[in-house]
Coordinates of C-alpha atoms and ligand atoms in Angstrom, one line a residue:
M184 CA 158.2 128.8 69.8
E185 CA 156.3 129.4 73.0
A186 CA 154.2 131.0 71.1
E187 CA 153.6 128.1 68.1
L188 CA 152.8 125.8 70.8
Q189 CA 150.4 127.6 72.6
S190 CA 148.3 128.3 69.2
L191 CA 148.2 124.5 69.5
V192 CA 145.9 124.5 72.3
Q193 CA 144.0 127.1 71.0
Q194 CA 143.5 125.3 67.7
A195 CA 142.5 122.0 69.5
E196 CA 139.8 124.5 71.4
A197 CA 138.7 125.8 68.7
G198 CA 138.2 122.7 66.2
Q199 CA 136.3 120.2 69.3
D200 CA 133.3 121.1 69.0
S201 CA 133.2 119.4 65.4
I202 CA 134.7 116.1 66.4
S203 CA 131.4 113.9 66.8
T204 CA 132.3 110.4 66.6
W205 CA 135.5 107.8 67.7
P206 CA 137.4 108.1 63.5
E207 CA 136.5 111.8 63.2
L208 CA 138.5 112.1 66.9
A209 CA 141.3 109.6 66.4
D210 CA 142.2 111.4 63.2
F211 CA 142.4 114.6 65.4
K212 CA 144.5 113.6 68.4
A213 CA 147.0 112.3 65.4
G214 CA 146.9 115.2 64.2
F215 CA 148.6 116.5 67.3
V216 CA 149.9 114.0 68.9
G217 CA 150.3 110.9 66.8
P218 CA 154.0 110.3 64.5
N219 CA 152.9 113.6 62.1
G220 CA 151.2 115.5 64.6
S221 CA 152.2 119.3 65.4
L222 CA 152.9 119.1 68.9
T223 CA 155.1 116.1 68.1
A224 CA 157.1 118.3 65.7
A225 CA 157.0 120.9 67.9
S226 CA 159.0 119.4 70.0
K227 CA 161.4 118.0 67.9
G228 CA 162.9 121.6 67.8
I229 CA 164.0 121.0 71.8
A230 CA 167.0 118.9 70.0
K231 CA 168.1 122.9 68.9
L232 CA 168.0 124.4 71.1
P233 CA 171.5 126.0 74.0
N234 CA 171.0 123.1 76.4
E235 CA 169.9 125.6 79.4
E236 CA 166.9 126.4 77.7
K237 CA 165.8 122.8 77.4
P238 CA 164.0 122.0 80.8
V239 CA 162.0 125.0 80.5
F240 CA 161.1 124.1 77.1
G241 CA 159.9 120.5 77.7
K242 CA 157.9 122.1 80.8
K243 CA 155.9 124.0 78.5
I244 CA 155.8 121.0 75.7
N245 CA 154.2 118.7 78.5
E246 CA 151.7 121.4 79.8
V247 CA 150.3 122.2 76.2
K248 CA 150.3 118.1 76.4
Q249 CA 148.4 117.9 79.2
R250 CA 145.6 120.5 78.0
L251 CA 145.9 119.1 74.6
E252 CA 144.6 115.9 76.8
K253 CA 141.9 117.6 78.4
V254 CA 139.9 118.4 75.1
F255 CA 140.3 114.8 74.4
E256 CA 138.7 113.9 77.6
S257 CA 136.4 116.1 76.5
I258 CA 135.3 115.2 73.0
R259 CA 135.1 111.6 74.5
E260 CA 132.9 111.8 77.4
R261 CA 130.6 113.7 74.3
I262 CA 130.1 111.6 72.7
E263 CA 130.0 108.5 75.5
A264 CA 126.6 110.4 76.3
T265 CA 125.5 110.7 73.0
E266 CA 125.7 107.2 72.4
L267 CA 124.2 107.0 75.9
A268 CA 121.3 108.9 74.9
D269 CA 120.6 107.0 71.5
K270 CA 120.4 103.6 73.2
L271 CA 117.8 104.8 76.2
G272 CA 115.4 107.0 73.6
P273 CA 113.8 109.8 73.9
A274 CA 114.2 111.3 77.5
V275 CA 111.4 110.3 79.5
D276 CA 109.2 113.2 80.5
P277 CA 108.5 112.5 84.2
T278 CA 105.9 114.8 84.9
L279 CA 103.8 113.8 81.9
P280 CA 100.2 112.4 83.2
V281 CA 100.2 108.6 83.3
T282 CA 98.0 107.2 80.6
D283 CA 97.8 103.4 81.1
T284 CA 97.9 101.8 83.9
E285 CA 95.5 100.0 86.5
Q286 CA 95.6 100.9 90.0
G287 CA 96.2 98.4 92.7
T288 CA 93.7 97.7 96.0
E289 CA 94.1 95.8 98.8
H290 CA 92.6 92.6 99.4
P291 CA 89.5 92.3 100.4
L292 CA 90.5 90.1 103.8
T293 CA 93.5 93.0 104.2
Q294 CA 90.2 95.6 104.0
V295 CA 88.2 93.4 106.0
R296 CA 90.5 93.0 108.6
D297 CA 91.8 96.3 108.9
R298 CA 87.9 97.3 109.2
I299 CA 87.6 95.3 112.2
V300 CA 90.4 96.1 113.9
G301 CA 89.5 99.7 113.0
I302 CA 86.3 98.9 115.2
F303 CA 88.1 97.3 118.2
R304 CA 90.9 100.3 118.3
K305 CA 88.6 103.1 118.6
I306 CA 87.4 101.7 121.7
G307 CA 90.8 101.4 123.1
F308 CA 91.5 98.4 121.8
T309 CA 95.6 98.1 120.9
V310 CA 96.7 95.3 118.3
V311 CA 99.2 92.5 119.2
E312 CA 100.9 90.1 116.8
G313 CA 102.9 86.6 117.4
P314 CA 104.6 84.5 115.4
E315 CA 102.9 81.9 112.8
L316 CA 105.4 79.2 114.4
E317 CA 104.5 78.1 118.2
T318 CA 104.8 76.1 120.2
E319 CA 102.9 73.3 122.1
F320 CA 102.2 75.7 125.2
F321 CA 101.6 79.0 124.4
C322 CA 98.4 77.6 121.7
F323 CA 97.4 74.4 124.0
D324 CA 99.2 73.6 127.5
A325 CA 98.0 77.1 128.6
L326 CA 94.9 77.5 126.9
N327 CA 93.8 74.8 129.4
T328 CA 93.6 72.3 126.5
P329 CA 94.6 69.0 127.4
A330 CA 96.8 66.8 125.7
S331 CA 94.4 64.5 124.8
H332 CA 91.6 66.9 123.0
P333 CA 91.4 66.0 120.2
A334 CA 93.3 69.6 117.9
R335 CA 96.1 68.7 119.0
D336 CA 96.0 65.7 116.8
M337 CA 98.1 65.3 114.3
Q338 CA 95.3 65.0 112.3
D339 CA 94.4 68.7 112.9
T340 CA 97.4 70.8 113.6
Y341 CA 101.0 71.0 111.6
F342 CA 103.6 69.2 114.1
L343 CA 107.1 70.1 112.8
P344 CA 109.8 67.6 113.3
D345 CA 110.6 66.5 116.9
D346 CA 114.4 67.6 116.1
F347 CA 113.6 71.7 114.9
K348 CA 115.3 74.5 116.4
L349 CA 113.9 77.6 116.7
K350 CA 116.2 80.5 117.4
G351 CA 115.7 82.8 120.1
E352 CA 113.0 80.6 120.9
K353 CA 112.7 77.9 124.0
R354 CA 110.5 74.4 124.3
R355 CA 110.6 71.9 126.4
E356 CA 111.4 68.4 126.0
D357 CA 108.4 67.1 125.4
E358 CA 106.8 69.8 123.1
S359 CA 106.6 69.8 119.7
F360 CA 106.9 73.1 117.0
I361 CA 103.5 73.4 115.8
L362 CA 102.0 76.3 113.0
R363 CA 99.9 78.5 115.3
P364 CA 96.2 76.5 114.3
H365 CA 94.8 79.5 116.2
T366 CA 95.2 83.3 117.0
S367 CA 94.1 82.5 120.7
A368 CA 98.2 81.5 121.2
V369 CA 99.2 86.0 121.8
Q370 CA 96.5 85.9 124.9
I371 CA 99.5 83.3 126.6
R372 CA 102.4 85.5 124.9
T373 CA 100.5 88.8 126.3
M374 CA 99.5 87.9 130.2
T375 CA 103.1 86.1 130.4
K376 CA 105.0 90.0 129.3
R377 CA 102.6 92.5 130.9
K378 CA 100.7 93.0 133.7
P379 CA 96.9 93.8 134.0
P380 CA 94.9 95.5 132.2
V381 CA 95.3 94.1 129.6
R382 CA 92.6 94.8 126.0
I383 CA 94.5 93.8 122.6
L384 CA 93.1 92.6 119.7
S385 CA 95.0 89.9 117.3
P386 CA 94.7 89.6 114.1
G387 CA 96.9 87.1 112.3
R388 CA 97.3 83.9 109.9
C389 CA 96.4 80.6 111.5
F390 CA 97.1 76.8 109.8
R391 CA 94.9 73.7 110.3
R392 CA 95.2 70.3 108.2
D393 CA 91.9 70.6 106.9
T394 CA 91.0 69.1 103.0
V395 CA 90.5 72.4 100.9
D396 CA 86.9 73.2 100.1
A397 CA 84.2 75.5 99.7
T398 CA 84.3 77.0 103.4
H399 CA 88.0 74.9 104.5
S400 CA 91.8 76.4 104.1
A401 CA 94.8 74.7 105.3
N402 CA 95.3 78.7 106.1
F403 CA 93.1 81.1 107.1
H404 CA 93.5 84.1 109.3
Q405 CA 91.8 85.1 112.4
V406 CA 91.2 87.5 115.0
E407 CA 91.5 87.3 118.5
G408 CA 90.6 89.3 121.5
L409 CA 91.4 89.6 124.8
Y410 CA 90.4 92.2 127.7
V411 CA 91.6 91.3 131.5
D412 CA 90.5 94.3 134.4
S413 CA 88.9 93.7 137.1
D414 CA 85.5 93.1 138.0
V415 CA 84.8 91.9 133.8
T416 CA 82.1 90.1 133.3
I417 CA 79.8 88.6 130.6
R418 CA 77.4 92.5 130.0
D419 CA 80.5 93.6 128.9
L420 CA 81.9 90.6 126.8
K421 CA 78.2 91.5 125.2
A422 CA 77.9 95.1 124.9
L423 CA 81.1 95.2 123.7
L424 CA 80.3 92.2 120.7
D425 CA 77.5 94.3 120.3
H426 CA 78.8 97.5 119.7
F427 CA 81.0 95.1 117.7
V428 CA 78.7 93.8 115.3
R429 CA 76.2 96.9 114.9
E430 CA 79.2 98.6 113.2
L431 CA 80.1 96.4 110.8
F432 CA 77.0 94.8 110.0
G433 CA 74.9 97.9 110.6
S434 CA 73.0 99.6 113.1
D435 CA 70.2 96.8 113.2
A436 CA 71.9 94.1 113.8
K437 CA 71.5 91.7 116.4
T438 CA 73.6 88.8 118.3
R439 CA 72.7 85.8 119.5
F440 CA 74.8 83.8 122.4
R441 CA 74.4 80.2 122.8
P442 CA 76.1 78.8 125.3
S443 CA 79.3 75.8 124.0
F444 CA 82.6 74.4 124.9
F445 CA 86.8 75.9 124.6
P446 CA 88.9 74.9 127.2
F447 CA 90.3 77.9 127.8
T448 CA 86.9 80.2 128.5
E449 CA 83.8 79.3 131.0
P450 CA 81.9 79.7 130.2
S451 CA 81.8 79.7 126.6
F452 CA 79.6 81.1 124.1
E453 CA 79.3 81.5 120.2
M454 CA 77.6 84.1 118.7
D455 CA 75.3 84.6 115.6
V456 CA 74.0 87.7 114.2
Q457 CA 71.3 88.8 112.6
T458 CA 70.8 91.7 110.1
S459 CA 68.2 92.6 107.3
K460 CA 71.1 94.3 105.2
L461 CA 72.2 91.6 103.8
R462 CA 70.7 90.5 101.6
K463 CA 71.4 86.4 100.9
L464 CA 71.7 86.2 104.9
S465 CA 69.0 89.0 105.7
G466 CA 67.0 87.6 109.1
K467 CA 68.8 84.3 109.3
W468 CA 71.0 84.3 112.5
I469 CA 74.4 83.6 111.3
E470 CA 77.5 81.8 114.1
I471 CA 80.0 84.3 113.5
M472 CA 83.0 83.7 116.9
G473 CA 83.7 82.4 119.4
C474 CA 83.7 83.6 122.9
G475 CA 83.6 83.8 126.9
M476 CA 85.1 84.6 129.7
V477 CA 88.5 83.8 130.8
D478 CA 89.3 80.4 132.4
P479 CA 90.6 80.9 135.9
N480 CA 93.2 77.8 134.6
V481 CA 94.8 80.3 131.7
F482 CA 95.3 82.7 134.2
G483 CA 97.3 80.6 136.7
H484 CA 99.4 79.5 133.7
V485 CA 99.9 83.3 132.7
G486 CA 100.6 84.4 136.8
Y487 CA 98.0 86.3 137.4
D488 CA 96.0 85.5 139.9
P489 CA 92.1 84.7 139.4
D490 CA 90.6 86.1 142.6
E491 CA 91.9 89.3 141.4
V492 CA 91.3 90.1 137.7
S493 CA 88.5 88.5 135.2
G494 CA 88.3 89.1 131.5
Y495 CA 86.8 88.2 128.3
A496 CA 88.3 86.5 125.1
F497 CA 86.6 86.0 121.7
G498 CA 88.2 85.5 118.2
M499 CA 86.9 85.1 114.9
G500 CA 87.4 84.5 111.1
I501 CA 88.1 86.5 109.0
E502 CA 87.7 84.5 105.9
R503 CA 84.5 83.8 107.5
I504 CA 83.2 87.7 107.9
A505 CA 84.5 88.4 104.6
M506 CA 82.3 86.2 103.0
I507 CA 79.4 86.6 104.7
L508 CA 79.9 91.0 104.8
H509 CA 80.3 90.4 100.3
G510 CA 78.4 87.1 99.6
I511 CA 81.2 85.1 98.4
D512 CA 80.2 81.5 98.2
D513 CA 83.9 79.7 98.0
I514 CA 87.0 81.0 100.5
R515 CA 89.4 79.5 98.0
H516 CA 88.4 82.4 95.7
F517 CA 90.5 84.5 98.0
Y518 CA 94.0 82.9 97.5
Q519 CA 93.9 81.9 93.8
N520 CA 95.4 86.1 92.3
D521 CA 92.2 86.3 90.2
L522 CA 91.7 89.9 89.4
R523 CA 87.9 88.7 88.0
F524 CA 87.5 87.9 92.2
L525 CA 89.6 90.3 93.4
Q526 CA 88.7 93.9 90.6
Q527 CA 85.2 93.4 92.7
F528 CA 87.1 95.1 95.8
T529 CA 88.2 98.2 94.8
G530 CA 85.7 101.0 95.6
D531 CA 85.9 100.4 99.5
Ligands
DAH802 N1 90.4 79.7 119.4 C1 89.4 79.9 119.0 C2 89.0 78.5 117.4 O1 90.3 78.7 116.7 C3 88.6 81.1 119.0 C4 88.3 81.2 120.5 C5 86.9 81.2 120.6 C6 88.7 82.0 120.9 C7 86.2 81.5 122.3 C8 89.1 82.8 122.0 C9 87.4 82.6 122.6 O2 89.0 83.8 122.7 O3 86.9 83.2 124.6 O4 88.0 78.4 117.6

């Protein structure tokens, strides 16, 4: 009897490889455990045994049943795996070289931002980022910009509704949240947190209520710079910016400073650059940034002593620099995701 049961297991194990479909598996199982199966028949023999042998025999039957189940299970797994492989198609070899993909590249604005940042980092500036959603305090008040200043007008700056709340950000009752119209706000955020000296550069996105045309965009990017220490002078500012334009535009680039006005610097300048390297603009003076010496009132707002420290600040538009460098005549090209435009900036 026992040898007979043992041979059932051997039969099943020997026969399993020939089963490859669900109907074959159903027949195969029925041959052992179906109503007319060999194990079913063998287990009927229990009735003829003396009572004391019945439990031992019953146990044997169960063991054989479990071993047969294991065989069925492994057939089932094999059929499922074959079905899945058929669905997935031929095996993929991930080590083969890729043939028909297109290589992406960084956006020209990202490339130009990184070039600007790279030049300043080499001479000790660290990059600091500030939020795009700001308060009037950081964008205007602390930057010595009076309530009546035109930049604070609803026509120029995006104001959020009066009941707008921002988690973790405080504002005075009479103050609004705004989309920052310039990155100069990061000067204030940095100085209110750190003691001098500070030497930072802050690239980022800005927003203004401009009507979009070839040179205006409601959404654009700036880089702000700030250096505060003891005895910082206009000469330091000029030396820094001379170095910057030579690195960016070539060794023959020259700078020119014209008196200007910004509420947060005194004196203030517009800086122009002239270079022979830019075909279309060769020999012309081109305005590229605003700059000046930090106004003592700004130091007052951040708790610095204007008798102890002095500093310079500057700010430029990344789009403008990119347009000058690459001879681009319409700012809208940057935002249209047109591959014919973007593909021209793959080889930097
Ligand atoms: N925030 C100015 C703007 O958006 C640019 C600027 C001018 C930044 C002079 C400065 C500065 O730090 O000193 O037009």
